[in-house]
């Protein structure tokens, strides 16, 4: 089954404690992306990657890091989380089918930073 | 810069048609999308339209695009309670560029 998986699904942590949210896709997609969703703000893109070892900042990259060492994985790293990073995070992957992107979204990771 | 605007809330009765509207500012938009987010779930692509099209129909869904006014709409015919969700409009300039989302429209369908 084609899917994007994220782990963990829920996480409570404290300010400053490094954490990583993993994202994996089994569709051999080149493009992967991280979003955060906040009430009243919709989805905002954090980082994206067009292929292995190629990453770029989205609209809200501050406080986040990513890496793309393998095609299937795109982890999101918070080196020193702060309360304003409390949010719902979505990973997505896609390929250009020539008639528009079909982006597949993961189920989301709900993060609370105390 | 890119900006996508949507109304925040729509309430309809089961069996009626729903129309969710979206406006965007970037005239270079190549693809425009509608996503659905059910409670506690990720986003699901419903449909998309290429910028050289005016209309696209897919079963109960009809997408209308007015490029002159930069206006996109999603019509859901015979709306069901299972259609209750948040609907996001999104745009992108090319195959791999940033996908810009609107803030989402919450559709509530009452029996």
mmCIF file of C-alpha atoms in Angstrom:
data_model
loop_
_atom_site.group_PDB
_atom_site.id
_atom_site.type_symbol
_atom_site.label_atom_id
_atom_site.label_comp_id
_atom_site.label_asym_id
_atom_site.label_seq_id
_atom_site.Cartn_x
_atom_site.Cartn_y
_atom_site.Cartn_z
ATOM 1 C CA UNK A 1 0.000 0.000 0.000
ATOM 2 C CA UNK A 2 1.323 3.419 -1.001
ATOM 3 C CA UNK A 3 1.799 5.495 2.087
ATOM 4 C CA UNK A 4 3.697 8.101 4.018
ATOM 5 C CA UNK A 5 4.448 7.201 7.620
ATOM 6 C CA UNK A 6 5.452 9.508 10.433
ATOM 7 C CA UNK A 7 6.752 8.725 13.882
ATOM 8 C CA UNK A 8 5.919 9.470 16.551
ATOM 9 C CA UNK A 9 2.263 10.423 16.120
ATOM 10 C CA UNK A 10 2.184 12.274 19.426
ATOM 11 C CA UNK A 11 5.056 13.784 21.374
ATOM 12 C CA UNK A 12 5.324 15.861 24.527
ATOM 13 C CA UNK A 13 8.740 17.294 25.270
ATOM 14 C CA UNK A 14 10.415 20.125 27.144
ATOM 15 C CA UNK A 15 12.117 23.238 25.886
ATOM 16 C CA UNK A 16 15.619 22.606 24.599
ATOM 17 C CA UNK A 17 15.501 18.822 24.360
ATOM 18 C CA UNK A 18 16.473 17.783 20.849
ATOM 19 C CA UNK A 19 13.977 15.677 18.976
ATOM 20 C CA UNK A 20 13.543 14.073 15.576
ATOM 21 C CA UNK A 21 10.311 13.285 13.769
ATOM 22 C CA UNK A 22 10.795 10.632 11.131
ATOM 23 C CA UNK A 23 9.060 10.487 7.767
ATOM 24 C CA UNK A 24 9.217 7.633 5.314
ATOM 25 C CA UNK A 25 7.526 6.985 1.970
ATOM 26 C CA UNK A 26 7.360 3.796 -0.075
ATOM 27 C CA UNK A 27 6.450 5.288 -3.446
ATOM 28 C CA UNK A 28 9.933 6.159 -4.700
ATOM 29 C CA UNK A 29 8.958 9.830 -4.801
ATOM 30 C CA UNK A 30 11.638 12.410 -5.452
ATOM 31 C CA UNK A 31 9.897 15.292 -3.712
ATOM 32 C CA UNK A 32 9.286 15.364 0.047
ATOM 33 C CA UNK A 33 8.158 18.174 2.271
ATOM 34 C CA UNK A 34 7.349 19.142 5.858
ATOM 35 C CA UNK A 35 4.453 21.374 6.895
ATOM 36 C CA UNK A 36 3.149 22.654 10.156
ATOM 37 C CA UNK A 37 -0.524 23.315 10.728
ATOM 38 C CA UNK A 38 -1.653 25.898 13.249
ATOM 39 C CA UNK A 39 -5.165 27.191 14.025
ATOM 40 C CA UNK A 40 -5.995 30.213 11.921
ATOM 41 C CA UNK A 41 -2.794 29.889 9.894
ATOM 42 C CA UNK A 42 -3.473 26.819 7.768
ATOM 43 C CA UNK A 43 -0.518 24.804 6.532
ATOM 44 C CA UNK A 44 2.870 26.389 6.134
ATOM 45 C CA UNK A 45 5.810 24.721 4.514
ATOM 46 C CA UNK A 46 8.925 24.285 6.667
ATOM 47 C CA UNK A 47 11.403 22.577 4.339
ATOM 48 C CA UNK A 48 11.272 20.575 1.157
ATOM 49 C CA UNK A 49 13.561 18.285 -0.756
ATOM 50 C CA UNK A 50 13.578 17.715 -4.484
ATOM 51 C CA UNK A 51 15.825 14.682 -4.288
ATOM 52 C CA UNK A 52 18.532 12.984 -2.246
ATOM 53 C CA UNK A 53 20.948 15.509 -0.729
ATOM 54 C CA UNK A 54 18.881 18.419 -2.092
ATOM 55 C CA UNK A 55 16.927 20.424 0.497
ATOM 56 C CA UNK A 56 15.470 23.933 0.510
ATOM 57 C CA UNK A 57 13.810 26.253 2.974
ATOM 58 C CA UNK A 58 10.072 26.722 2.849
ATOM 59 C CA UNK A 59 8.145 29.586 4.408
ATOM 60 C CA UNK A 60 8.920 28.920 8.098
ATOM 61 C CA UNK A 61 12.292 27.113 8.385
ATOM 62 C CA UNK A 62 13.587 28.825 11.549
ATOM 63 C CA UNK A 63 14.299 26.375 14.361
ATOM 64 C CA UNK A 64 14.173 23.302 12.125
ATOM 65 C CA UNK A 65 16.639 21.150 10.253
ATOM 66 C CA UNK A 66 16.126 18.368 7.735
ATOM 67 C CA UNK A 67 18.242 15.822 5.948
ATOM 68 C CA UNK A 68 17.720 13.655 2.869
ATOM 69 C CA UNK A 69 20.355 10.959 2.871
ATOM 70 C CA UNK A 70 18.049 8.386 1.309
ATOM 71 C CA UNK A 71 15.189 8.813 -1.096
ATOM 72 C CA UNK A 72 12.572 7.284 1.168
ATOM 73 C CA UNK A 73 13.350 9.168 4.396
ATOM 74 C CA UNK A 74 13.092 12.840 5.284
ATOM 75 C CA UNK A 75 13.473 13.413 9.028
ATOM 76 C CA UNK A 76 12.602 16.721 10.681
ATOM 77 C CA UNK A 77 14.984 17.754 13.447
ATOM 78 C CA UNK A 78 14.311 20.260 16.197
ATOM 79 C CA UNK A 79 17.709 20.915 17.786
ATOM 80 C CA UNK A 80 16.350 23.050 20.625
ATOM 81 C CA UNK A 81 12.547 22.996 20.636
ATOM 82 C CA UNK A 82 10.636 25.970 21.962
ATOM 83 C CA UNK A 83 6.962 26.321 22.934
ATOM 84 C CA UNK A 84 6.172 28.195 19.716
ATOM 85 C CA UNK A 85 6.968 24.982 17.853
ATOM 86 C CA UNK A 86 3.982 23.312 19.442
ATOM 87 C CA UNK A 87 1.988 22.343 16.388
ATOM 88 C CA UNK A 88 0.653 19.606 14.153
ATOM 89 C CA UNK A 89 3.288 18.501 11.647
ATOM 90 C CA UNK A 90 2.689 16.813 8.316
ATOM 91 C CA UNK A 91 5.160 15.147 6.025
ATOM 92 C CA UNK A 92 4.261 14.797 2.355
ATOM 93 C CA UNK A 93 5.772 13.248 -0.749
ATOM 94 C CA UNK A 94 4.950 13.621 -4.395
ATOM 95 C CA UNK A 95 5.995 13.142 -7.942
ATOM 96 C CA UNK A 96 5.132 15.237 -10.929
ATOM 97 C CA UNK A 97 2.762 13.176 -12.990
ATOM 98 C CA UNK A 98 2.764 15.699 -15.799
ATOM 99 C CA UNK A 99 -0.767 16.749 -15.075
ATOM 100 C CA UNK A 100 -0.343 18.119 -11.624
ATOM 101 C CA UNK A 101 1.230 17.015 -8.442
ATOM 102 C CA UNK A 102 -0.376 14.300 -6.391
ATOM 103 C CA UNK A 103 0.920 14.910 -2.890
ATOM 104 C CA UNK A 104 0.527 12.141 -0.362
ATOM 105 C CA UNK A 105 0.365 13.276 3.226
ATOM 106 C CA UNK A 106 1.352 11.411 6.336
ATOM 107 C CA UNK A 107 -1.089 11.109 9.241
ATOM 108 C CA UNK A 108 0.488 13.939 11.205
ATOM 109 C CA UNK A 109 2.586 14.320 14.350
ATOM 110 C CA UNK A 110 1.153 16.344 17.168
ATOM 111 C CA UNK A 111 3.953 18.016 19.137
ATOM 112 C CA UNK A 112 3.653 19.794 22.472
ATOM 113 C CA UNK A 113 6.687 21.655 23.767
ATOM 114 C CA UNK A 114 6.457 22.631 27.417
ATOM 115 C CA UNK B 1 4.198 37.014 -2.977
ATOM 116 C CA UNK B 2 1.779 34.126 -3.137
ATOM 117 C CA UNK B 3 -1.374 34.342 -1.065
ATOM 118 C CA UNK B 4 -4.431 32.108 -1.007
ATOM 119 C CA UNK B 5 -7.634 33.191 0.709
ATOM 120 C CA UNK B 6 -10.671 31.176 1.683
ATOM 121 C CA UNK B 7 -13.772 31.756 3.752
ATOM 122 C CA UNK B 8 -13.432 29.999 7.081
ATOM 123 C CA UNK B 9 -16.751 28.275 7.504
ATOM 124 C CA UNK B 10 -19.672 26.898 5.493
ATOM 125 C CA UNK B 11 -22.763 25.142 6.781
ATOM 126 C CA UNK B 12 -25.193 23.246 4.531
ATOM 127 C CA UNK B 13 -27.941 20.679 4.836
ATOM 128 C CA UNK B 14 -27.526 17.118 3.643
ATOM 129 C CA UNK B 15 -28.542 16.814 -0.004
ATOM 130 C CA UNK B 16 -27.847 20.458 -0.848
ATOM 131 C CA UNK B 17 -24.929 21.618 -2.983
ATOM 132 C CA UNK B 18 -21.896 23.158 -1.294
ATOM 133 C CA UNK B 19 -19.717 25.766 -2.926
ATOM 134 C CA UNK B 20 -16.362 26.563 -1.378
ATOM 135 C CA UNK B 21 -14.549 29.571 -2.763
ATOM 136 C CA UNK B 22 -10.894 30.487 -2.961
ATOM 137 C CA UNK B 23 -8.963 33.444 -4.326
ATOM 138 C CA UNK B 24 -5.279 33.578 -5.106
ATOM 139 C CA UNK B 25 -2.943 36.390 -5.987
ATOM 140 C CA UNK B 26 -0.214 34.873 -8.112
ATOM 141 C CA UNK B 27 -1.220 34.913 -11.756
ATOM 142 C CA UNK B 28 1.684 32.586 -12.557
ATOM 143 C CA UNK B 29 0.007 29.716 -10.721
ATOM 144 C CA UNK B 30 0.210 26.596 -12.811
ATOM 145 C CA UNK B 31 -1.794 24.094 -10.805
ATOM 146 C CA UNK B 32 -4.582 24.667 -8.310
ATOM 147 C CA UNK B 33 -5.718 22.005 -5.878
ATOM 148 C CA UNK B 34 -8.426 21.087 -3.464
ATOM 149 C CA UNK B 35 -7.535 18.983 -0.425
ATOM 150 C CA UNK B 36 -9.819 17.514 2.211
ATOM 151 C CA UNK B 37 -8.842 17.021 5.849
ATOM 152 C CA UNK B 38 -11.096 14.917 8.020
ATOM 153 C CA UNK B 39 -10.820 15.231 11.812
ATOM 154 C CA UNK B 40 -7.579 13.760 13.133
ATOM 155 C CA UNK B 41 -6.335 12.848 9.681
ATOM 156 C CA UNK B 42 -3.863 14.099 7.127
ATOM 157 C CA UNK B 43 -4.722 15.859 3.911
ATOM 158 C CA UNK B 44 -6.240 13.981 1.016
ATOM 159 C CA UNK B 45 -6.018 15.336 -2.517
ATOM 160 C CA UNK B 46 -9.544 15.653 -3.905
ATOM 161 C CA UNK B 47 -8.911 17.151 -7.293
ATOM 162 C CA UNK B 48 -6.734 19.607 -9.151
ATOM 163 C CA UNK B 49 -7.007 21.823 -12.193
ATOM 164 C CA UNK B 50 -4.380 23.049 -14.563
ATOM 165 C CA UNK B 51 -4.367 26.780 -15.153
ATOM 166 C CA UNK B 52 -5.342 26.502 -18.829
ATOM 167 C CA UNK B 53 -8.635 24.836 -17.894
ATOM 168 C CA UNK B 54 -11.875 26.554 -16.899
ATOM 169 C CA UNK B 55 -13.710 23.620 -15.415
ATOM 170 C CA UNK B 56 -13.139 20.091 -14.266
ATOM 171 C CA UNK B 57 -15.780 17.621 -13.152
ATOM 172 C CA UNK B 58 -15.170 14.452 -11.184
ATOM 173 C CA UNK B 59 -18.306 12.667 -9.997
ATOM 174 C CA UNK B 60 -19.910 14.943 -7.359
ATOM 175 C CA UNK B 61 -17.080 17.474 -7.535
ATOM 176 C CA UNK B 62 -16.937 20.394 -9.947
ATOM 177 C CA UNK B 63 -14.010 22.787 -9.993
ATOM 178 C CA UNK B 64 -14.385 26.164 -11.671
ATOM 179 C CA UNK B 65 -11.436 28.406 -12.401
ATOM 180 C CA UNK B 66 -11.737 32.069 -13.335
ATOM 181 C CA UNK B 67 -8.207 33.135 -14.199
ATOM 182 C CA UNK B 68 -9.153 36.723 -14.842
ATOM 183 C CA UNK B 69 -10.486 37.139 -11.301
ATOM 184 C CA UNK B 70 -8.045 34.590 -9.820
ATOM 185 C CA UNK B 71 -10.972 32.752 -8.332
ATOM 186 C CA UNK B 72 -11.299 29.030 -7.782
ATOM 187 C CA UNK B 73 -14.367 27.213 -6.504
ATOM 188 C CA UNK B 74 -15.246 23.680 -5.486
ATOM 189 C CA UNK B 75 -18.832 22.567 -5.812
ATOM 190 C CA UNK B 76 -19.937 19.396 -4.069
ATOM 191 C CA UNK B 77 -23.263 18.105 -5.355
ATOM 192 C CA UNK B 78 -25.650 16.209 -3.067
ATOM 193 C CA UNK B 79 -23.528 16.950 -0.012
ATOM 194 C CA UNK B 80 -23.424 14.170 2.556
ATOM 195 C CA UNK B 81 -22.581 14.199 6.264
ATOM 196 C CA UNK B 82 -19.376 12.355 5.367
ATOM 197 C CA UNK B 83 -18.308 15.433 3.434
ATOM 198 C CA UNK B 84 -17.959 17.361 6.704
ATOM 199 C CA UNK B 85 -14.283 18.284 6.871
ATOM 200 C CA UNK B 86 -11.859 21.125 6.316
ATOM 201 C CA UNK B 87 -11.209 21.897 2.661
ATOM 202 C CA UNK B 88 -7.962 23.514 1.608
ATOM 203 C CA UNK B 89 -7.308 25.334 -1.609
ATOM 204 C CA UNK B 90 -3.660 25.296 -2.724
ATOM 205 C CA UNK B 91 -1.574 26.546 -5.603
ATOM 206 C CA UNK B 92 1.815 25.876 -7.055
ATOM 207 C CA UNK B 93 3.822 27.450 -9.830
ATOM 208 C CA UNK B 94 5.436 24.354 -11.268
ATOM 209 C CA UNK B 95 5.799 20.667 -10.770
ATOM 210 C CA UNK B 96 8.091 20.843 -7.804
ATOM 211 C CA UNK B 97 7.740 24.286 -6.339
ATOM 212 C CA UNK B 98 6.301 25.231 -2.984
ATOM 213 C CA UNK B 99 2.673 24.372 -2.463
ATOM 214 C CA UNK B 100 0.896 27.358 -0.900
ATOM 215 C CA UNK B 101 -2.228 26.558 1.054
ATOM 216 C CA UNK B 102 -5.185 28.656 2.073
ATOM 217 C CA UNK B 103 -6.206 28.586 5.725
ATOM 218 C CA UNK B 104 -8.977 26.095 5.039
ATOM 219 C CA UNK B 105 -12.788 26.180 4.975
ATOM 220 C CA UNK B 106 -14.618 24.096 7.535
ATOM 221 C CA UNK B 107 -17.671 22.491 5.924
ATOM 222 C CA UNK B 108 -20.355 21.323 8.294
ATOM 223 C CA UNK B 109 -23.135 19.183 6.827
ATOM 224 C CA UNK B 110 -26.206 18.773 8.981
ATOM 225 C CA UNK B 111 -28.811 15.997 8.518
#
